[in-house]
């Protein structure tokens, strides 16, 4: 590689400025494997979340309401892998940042394109981690919609990641195994002279520190979706209070604290009707243990009691196999209206819940009645229900 002009041959541009194996390709490959695995897990689980929350028309009638804890599991993994990717991305960038001082900055058009694709990859991954992290805090200090941005940036990141893997395939292959483990058929490369000041354990120290950081982040936040880690859940933004579910949007925020005394649920259909709380309590009641699995990263179990949604629909003459629209009392808000595909509406565990853990719903949890369905993102578990109709 040519040396930079004399005036630049200092500091990080000095030839041989970075000689520690901590900045070497083997470290980059090991960290890249961990980070790549975390990012691909994020991508796959994020895609599931996106499809469950906003399915294209052809998919909606085939969404599975089972397993009951399916969405809780994939969303828990999404947030766990995303949080683990934060220290991993930091370590990976630290390992390769000496490349910023490479001379010349571009050896040709192809090399320039390759470097630009890495710039895009880094920008997309950092934007994903940043927006995802802030979403778990429900903090949106930006003018763009979170979900669409997070979704399309994910495709950008994965595309740039595939280009990166293809370009780097020879380096990845050469450093996939530890230097000592190279198969004997390949002549061992002549190791570059390492000055004695550089500890040979530099790489191991970086990897160990990264693993420790990932472990600490995971253990202190995974409790927001993994019940048996709840005791260690120090840093997750949301935890169930004493014996309760977290609340994302309170009744005060939604303007639904004062439910009119003459509240009636409207079920629209060929035999549509209005029914009050007393009428609903007079219908056969079902109890089901279903989690609220919030897209903002937490999930929690609860025991719900209420009327099967399918019973309410049949009474209105709405046939099985119908998708329904559920509208909240809330005057406005992104989750005021939900469309529920037929498999959920037909499921015997999908309830119009009146009780939570054996007590009538509190205003924050959706009094007088709310929807709960199995394997469904929390955002779609509509609270303060006013109207149900076939679509
Ligand atoms: N009408 C209405 N229903 C809603 C919401 C809302 O903003 N409005 N928030 C949803 C979200 S994001 C979640 S995670 C769950 C939380 O239910 P909980 O507050 O009872 O725990 O309610 C859902 N139901
Ligand atoms: Mo949520």
mmCIF file of C-alpha atoms and ligand atoms in Angstrom, residues 138 248 292-298 335 377-380, ligand 2:
data_model
loop_
_atom_site.group_PDB
_atom_site.id
_atom_site.type_symbol
_atom_site.label_atom_id
_atom_site.label_comp_id
_atom_site.label_asym_id
_atom_site.label_seq_id
_atom_site.Cartn_x
_atom_site.Cartn_y
_atom_site.Cartn_z
ATOM 1 C CA UNK A 138 -41.360 5.407 23.854
ATOM 2 C CA UNK A 248 -48.428 2.177 27.722
ATOM 3 C CA UNK A 292 -49.703 -8.572 26.571
ATOM 4 C CA UNK A 293 -46.628 -8.487 24.318
ATOM 5 C CA UNK A 294 -45.876 -4.882 23.569
ATOM 6 C CA UNK A 295 -43.972 -3.904 20.439
ATOM 7 C CA UNK A 296 -42.040 -1.535 22.693
ATOM 8 C CA UNK A 297 -40.219 -4.490 24.122
ATOM 9 C CA UNK A 298 -41.949 -5.702 27.271
ATOM 10 C CA UNK A 335 -54.450 2.465 18.080
ATOM 11 C CA UNK A 377 -48.947 -7.607 19.190
ATOM 12 C CA UNK A 378 -49.924 -5.512 22.225
ATOM 13 C CA UNK A 379 -50.744 -2.488 20.066
ATOM 14 C CA UNK A 380 -53.689 -4.414 18.617
HETATM 15 MO MO1 LIG B 2 -47.563 -1.621 23.066
#
